[in-house]
Amino acid sequence: MRAQRGRILAAAALFTGYQAGEAAVPILIGVVIDRAVATGDAGALPVWLGLLAAAFAGLSLCWRFGMRVGTLAGVRADRELRLAVAARALDARGGGALLPGEAVSVATADARRTATVNFLVPHGIAAAVGITVAGAALLAFSVPLGLLILLGTPPLLLVVRLLSAPLERRGAAQQERAAQAAGVAADLVRGVRVVKGIGAEAAAMARYRRTSRESLDATLHTTRAEAGYSGAVIVVNGLFLALVALVGGRLAASGEITVGQLVSAVGLAQFLLAPLGTFGEITAALAAGRASAARIAGVLAAPAAVTGGDDEVTGPVSGELVLTGVRGPGLSGVDIRVAAGESVGVVVTDPAAATALLRYLNREADPESGHIGLDGVGFGSLDPAALRAAVLVSPHDADLFEGSVEENLSVRASPTADLARVAPATRVDQVAEALPAGLASAVTERGRSLSGGQRQRVALARALLADPPVLVLHDPTTAVDAVTEAGIAAGLRELRAGRTTVLLTSSPALLAEVDRVVFVDRGSVVATGTHARLMAQNPGYREAVLT
């Protein structure tokens, strides 16, 4: 709200003009009846009718531009909240990360409910002004009517607020259950192949049905609360307005107010339905918005997976990578030094160790202990975004984006990148030949329109076109045939000549092309040398590579 306070105030001023115009309409009609019709003064009629038309024109313009400014205040805040939640979800990838579906729910539904407050607050301010104008006008007509409005509205608002308390509690529970259901759904869709592969469809469906049923029950409870709340607000408002009409009718019958004033009083009483109803809507929206805001605050307050420094990567990066005493899942004090421009293969017997190394090198998490440095500067003192620009980690399951193959290749391409060299080296030219529109062929979400081998080759080419000082690849050729893999291995060595490259793989074709191999067994480095020497001298390495 503070960020959009200018628009909120402008919308409030415009909506106030609209409410003032709406309140003026029954007053002007009463004046027309008293001064032009009842007195027979035909000359005054055009004047008052002109004033009535001007009131309608003014309230119409105020409403139109108030809606425009108020909507902009809401959607701008919605956008900022979505970006903030998305950024925090990305920062919190380590440890307490949200499920993808849950993050989407918070960044969409919760952000929308919270940002709606920016749109509704100006309406609330204008409604308060409208009630004040109506009360002042009624006070001018009759002190009892004016006091009834001014003194009766605060208790009415208190009753409405008390009625909204159950709605706020149930709304929070419903939003939590809905987010969980979305998270489970996205998780199952993403892992559908694994689920089918292990024959766990029934268990997966049972899990989703259970979560979905809990979400449905919470939604039904919330809907019942909303229905009861809406009905109660209508009854309370109706009783209050009936009381206003009853008092006004008795005053008119006794001659204390004129016919025109009676018409104005009845019109103002009907007018009050809108601002009083607005208070009810705002209260309900605030109840839902507060619950959503609490969920967003929980995401934004979550600690980041890594807390990097503010130092930028300055000057040309030579690419020296040093890991000293690194400990974590599957790692018990790993020491690896990769010289600038060197290509090194890393073979691990524990998949958890490979995952941990990738996360540490990509700054998704920090090791439990130990030190990782680039060109003599510790990872912890560098800005994570700047570090990822210098050290590019391409995981085994790298996702592609919707668009064309060419757009995926160029998403982070270096100005000096040469697709004419990279395409044949990674066999992407073969992928293009197999597709109906070549490199212009469409790629669906996460690259599912391509085969596994095609996705791997496009992802590898994309990483090579980025031409980072340090490139870390994890099993980039597991889905291609042996002949293609051998060609890619040779092309990779040629393209990355003189550039630091780390390959986490057990592929003999790739390992044969690197300068040196580091063998990590049971969490520690047990051997270092060329692929050929380790194959000949180390049975453990030979088993890890050939199994």
XYZ file of C-alpha atoms in Angstrom, residues 149-512:
364
model
C -27.237 7.888 10.628
C -24.158 9.306 12.367
C -24.624 7.390 15.622
C -25.986 4.198 14.119
C -23.242 3.568 11.553
C -20.310 2.798 13.962
C -22.189 0.016 15.838
C -23.304 -1.350 12.469
C -19.688 -1.546 11.269
C -18.671 -3.241 14.541
C -21.327 -5.918 14.031
C -20.115 -6.465 10.464
C -16.516 -6.817 11.682
C -17.505 -9.381 14.304
C -19.391 -11.357 11.690
C -16.260 -11.532 9.488
C -13.994 -13.135 12.125
C -15.005 -16.763 11.348
C -14.592 -16.026 7.648
C -10.985 -14.920 8.171
C -10.110 -18.072 10.098
C -11.720 -20.402 7.591
C -10.245 -18.461 4.665
C -6.730 -19.011 5.982
C -7.323 -22.757 6.341
C -8.872 -22.991 2.873
C -5.959 -21.186 1.207
C -3.451 -23.417 2.991
C -5.229 -26.591 1.867
C -5.593 -25.325 -1.705
C -1.877 -24.550 -1.898
C -1.026 -28.022 -0.599
C -3.295 -29.654 -3.176
C -1.699 -27.605 -5.968
C 1.757 -28.526 -4.701
C 0.984 -32.260 -4.629
C -0.594 -32.077 -8.102
C 2.428 -30.331 -9.626
C 4.782 -32.752 -7.867
C 2.929 -35.785 -9.225
C 2.692 -34.414 -12.759
C 6.401 -33.665 -12.794
C 7.249 -37.175 -11.606
C 4.583 -39.055 -13.550
C 7.137 -41.139 -15.446
C 8.832 -42.242 -12.243
C 5.457 -43.007 -10.644
C 4.472 -45.175 -13.589
C 7.892 -46.767 -13.726
C 7.671 -48.074 -10.165
C 3.972 -48.931 -10.437
C 2.886 -46.445 -7.783
C -0.078 -44.943 -9.646
C -2.586 -46.137 -7.044
C -0.608 -44.707 -4.126
C -0.081 -41.420 -5.967
C -3.774 -41.112 -6.792
C -4.718 -41.912 -3.193
C -2.373 -39.221 -1.947
C -3.817 -36.615 -4.284
C -7.422 -37.635 -3.537
C -6.770 -37.256 0.184
C -5.183 -33.841 -0.210
C -7.832 -32.707 -2.697
C -10.624 -33.854 -0.359
C -9.116 -31.866 2.508
C -8.933 -28.813 0.224
C -12.555 -29.321 -0.868
C -13.751 -29.624 2.738
C -11.933 -26.412 3.676
C -13.417 -24.657 0.632
C -16.925 -25.764 1.546
C -16.466 -24.522 5.111
C -15.265 -21.181 3.764
C -18.134 -20.967 1.274
C -20.667 -21.629 4.015
C -19.048 -18.925 6.120
C -19.152 -16.488 3.187
C -22.822 -17.276 2.504
C -23.751 -16.822 6.143
C -21.740 -13.630 6.365
C -23.322 -12.142 3.221
C -26.817 -12.986 4.422
C -26.166 -11.562 7.883
C -24.786 -8.318 6.417
C -27.868 -7.921 4.195
C -30.169 -8.461 7.175
C -28.277 -5.997 9.384
C -28.195 -3.341 6.651
C -31.844 -3.898 5.814
C -32.941 -3.494 9.421
C -30.943 -0.299 9.747
C -32.382 1.196 6.567
C -35.906 0.167 7.537
C -35.437 2.083 10.768
C -34.296 5.173 8.826
C -37.335 4.963 6.533
C -39.696 4.500 9.495
C -38.374 7.555 11.342
C -38.448 9.675 8.153
C -42.024 8.628 7.376
C -43.265 9.608 10.844
C -41.544 13.009 10.569
C -43.160 13.655 7.181
C -46.575 12.622 8.472
C -46.279 15.074 11.353
C -45.269 17.905 9.009
C -41.784 18.351 10.460
C -40.216 17.824 7.000
C -41.516 18.640 3.497
C -42.510 16.218 0.764
C -39.288 16.962 -1.101
C -37.250 16.326 2.033
C -39.071 13.035 2.522
C -38.227 12.016 -1.048
C -34.593 13.041 -0.436
C -34.542 11.094 2.841
C -35.876 7.944 1.197
C -33.425 8.371 -1.702
C -30.522 8.858 0.714
C -31.601 5.801 2.660
C -31.513 3.763 -0.567
C -28.201 5.357 -1.477
C -26.752 4.183 1.831
C -27.196 0.567 0.714
C -24.182 0.905 -1.579
C -21.604 2.376 0.850
C -22.786 0.162 3.689
C -22.556 -2.853 1.380
C -19.083 -1.683 0.376
C -17.991 -1.854 4.000
C -19.187 -5.450 4.144
C -17.340 -6.382 0.943
C -14.174 -4.670 2.121
C -14.313 -6.427 5.466
C -14.662 -9.823 3.757
C -11.855 -8.999 1.296
C -9.610 -7.791 4.120
C -10.224 -11.045 5.984
C -9.117 -13.094 2.954
C -6.333 -10.620 2.164
C -4.875 -10.813 5.664
C -4.759 -14.601 5.493
C -3.036 -14.430 2.095
C -0.680 -11.702 3.290
C 0.381 -13.930 6.181
C 1.221 -16.724 3.727
C 3.213 -14.335 1.517
C 5.016 -12.946 4.566
C 5.957 -16.493 5.538
C 7.536 -17.046 2.127
C 9.343 -13.691 2.076
C 10.649 -14.213 5.614
C 12.063 -17.656 4.821
C 15.858 -17.689 4.997
C 17.699 -17.918 1.707
C 19.544 -21.111 0.911
C 22.803 -19.163 0.606
C 23.887 -15.789 1.933
C 26.467 -14.545 -0.490
C 28.477 -11.395 -0.213
C 28.227 -8.268 -2.291
C 31.542 -8.585 -4.164
C 31.285 -8.698 -7.932
C 33.413 -10.890 -10.160
C 35.776 -8.216 -11.478
C 38.207 -8.446 -14.348
C 38.722 -11.423 -16.648
C 38.055 -14.747 -14.914
C 40.894 -17.212 -15.405
C 38.764 -20.071 -14.086
C 40.809 -21.637 -11.288
C 38.425 -23.651 -9.123
C 39.486 -24.949 -5.687
C 37.506 -27.145 -3.286
C 39.100 -27.656 0.136
C 37.709 -29.961 2.828
C 34.199 -29.839 1.402
C 31.707 -31.820 3.485
C 28.064 -32.533 2.838
C 25.731 -35.360 1.764
C 28.013 -38.070 0.363
C 31.130 -35.918 0.899
C 33.545 -36.290 3.816
C 36.228 -33.723 3.140
C 36.794 -33.491 -0.614
C 39.832 -31.606 -1.955
C 39.838 -30.838 -5.684
C 41.848 -28.250 -7.577
C 41.007 -27.433 -11.190
C 43.607 -25.241 -12.840
C 42.590 -22.411 -15.123
C 41.811 -23.766 -18.582
C 41.910 -27.392 -17.442
C 39.247 -29.978 -18.201
C 38.633 -32.358 -15.300
C 36.337 -35.330 -14.982
C 34.883 -36.201 -11.580
C 33.633 -39.733 -10.974
C 31.645 -40.380 -7.787
C 30.264 -43.674 -6.538
C 27.508 -42.036 -4.493
C 24.833 -40.104 -6.456
C 24.242 -37.927 -3.366
C 27.818 -36.690 -3.643
C 27.296 -35.612 -7.266
C 24.071 -33.807 -6.335
C 25.788 -32.033 -3.444
C 28.724 -30.914 -5.602
C 26.386 -29.519 -8.242
C 24.369 -27.581 -5.660
C 27.497 -26.149 -4.044
C 29.063 -25.116 -7.353
C 25.764 -23.546 -8.469
C 25.414 -21.704 -5.140
C 22.094 -23.354 -4.393
C 23.464 -24.347 -0.994
C 26.620 -24.022 1.076
C 28.659 -27.058 2.168
C 28.411 -28.140 5.776
C 32.073 -27.246 6.094
C 34.996 -26.531 3.845
C 35.827 -23.870 1.292
C 35.140 -23.351 -2.418
C 36.921 -20.575 -4.288
C 37.153 -19.082 -7.764
C 40.450 -17.461 -8.726
C 41.394 -17.287 -5.046
C 38.127 -15.635 -3.944
C 35.725 -17.593 -1.729
C 32.225 -18.304 -3.049
C 30.744 -16.903 0.158
C 32.106 -13.412 -0.448
C 30.771 -13.161 -4.018
C 27.297 -12.111 -5.096
C 25.503 -15.394 -6.047
C 24.093 -13.965 -9.284
C 27.498 -12.668 -10.357
C 29.102 -15.983 -9.457
C 26.579 -17.958 -11.517
C 27.473 -15.786 -14.504
C 31.089 -16.943 -14.177
C 30.430 -20.559 -13.165
C 27.661 -22.117 -15.236
C 26.273 -25.424 -13.961
C 24.241 -27.460 -16.433
C 22.464 -30.294 -14.572
C 21.650 -33.694 -15.971
C 17.930 -32.864 -16.171
C 18.287 -29.301 -17.496
C 14.892 -27.961 -18.570
C 14.123 -26.295 -21.864
C 11.763 -23.363 -22.278
C 8.668 -22.955 -24.401
C 9.518 -21.414 -27.763
C 11.666 -22.617 -30.620
C 14.864 -24.654 -30.494
C 16.776 -21.600 -31.705
C 15.309 -19.434 -28.924
C 16.425 -22.004 -26.365
C 19.936 -21.983 -27.779
C 20.208 -18.195 -27.767
C 18.685 -17.546 -24.342
C 22.103 -16.871 -22.789
C 24.403 -17.040 -25.780
C 27.685 -15.145 -25.598
C 28.228 -12.365 -28.169
C 31.174 -14.396 -29.459
C 29.214 -17.657 -29.624
C 29.396 -19.501 -32.926
C 26.393 -21.738 -33.557
C 28.007 -22.989 -36.760
C 30.712 -24.644 -34.593
C 28.583 -25.644 -31.606
C 25.733 -27.280 -33.581
C 27.820 -30.012 -35.249
C 29.993 -30.521 -32.161
C 26.926 -31.258 -29.996
C 25.006 -32.942 -32.825
C 22.248 -30.338 -32.584
C 22.419 -30.131 -36.372
C 21.104 -33.714 -36.415
C 18.287 -32.674 -34.064
C 17.367 -29.827 -36.411
C 17.341 -32.176 -39.409
C 14.915 -34.508 -37.631
C 12.459 -31.742 -36.741
C 9.829 -30.447 -39.197
C 10.926 -26.795 -39.052
C 14.567 -27.268 -38.126
C 15.837 -24.892 -35.460
C 12.566 -22.956 -35.745
C 10.587 -25.979 -34.515
C 8.470 -25.357 -31.430
C 9.495 -26.676 -28.032
C 6.731 -27.316 -25.517
C 6.966 -26.772 -21.760
C 10.142 -28.283 -20.247
C 11.062 -29.622 -23.703
C 8.628 -32.546 -23.577
C 8.052 -32.373 -27.352
C 11.639 -33.565 -27.845
C 13.119 -36.952 -27.058
C 15.490 -37.352 -24.118
C 18.554 -37.372 -26.368
C 17.369 -34.308 -28.288
C 16.746 -32.398 -25.056
C 20.217 -33.267 -23.777
C 21.920 -32.108 -26.961
C 19.989 -28.810 -27.028
C 20.747 -28.206 -23.342
C 24.443 -28.955 -23.875
C 24.617 -26.670 -26.910
C 22.883 -23.914 -24.913
C 25.490 -24.219 -22.150
C 28.372 -24.150 -24.637
C 26.958 -21.123 -26.466
C 26.973 -19.244 -23.155
C 30.769 -19.714 -23.198
C 31.273 -19.184 -19.429
C 34.752 -19.053 -17.902
C 33.889 -22.186 -15.901
C 31.444 -24.794 -17.184
C 30.200 -27.665 -15.000
C 28.341 -30.457 -16.789
C 26.550 -33.379 -15.173
C 26.094 -36.495 -17.324
C 25.271 -34.545 -20.507
C 25.070 -37.597 -22.801
C 23.216 -40.369 -20.933
C 20.331 -40.395 -23.430
C 22.355 -40.580 -26.662
C 23.856 -43.592 -28.439
C 27.520 -44.540 -28.136
C 28.543 -43.218 -31.578
C 26.885 -39.848 -30.974
C 28.393 -39.708 -27.487
C 31.902 -40.228 -28.824
C 31.425 -37.450 -31.359
C 30.070 -35.092 -28.707
C 33.013 -35.891 -26.393
C 35.515 -34.936 -29.092
C 33.565 -31.794 -29.999
C 33.302 -30.789 -26.362
C 37.059 -31.020 -25.893
C 37.670 -28.892 -28.984
C 35.117 -26.219 -28.090
C 36.269 -25.875 -24.477
C 39.996 -25.907 -25.197
C 41.653 -23.398 -22.871
C 38.470 -22.944 -20.814
C 37.898 -24.520 -17.387
C 35.501 -27.449 -17.665
C 34.320 -29.897 -15.003
C 32.478 -33.060 -16.041
C 30.608 -35.036 -13.371
C 30.081 -38.262 -15.239
C 30.950 -41.928 -15.467
C 30.921 -42.006 -19.280
C 34.151 -43.554 -20.610
C 33.803 -41.575 -23.860
C 33.720 -38.253 -22.045
C 36.343 -39.189 -19.452
C 38.761 -40.238 -22.185
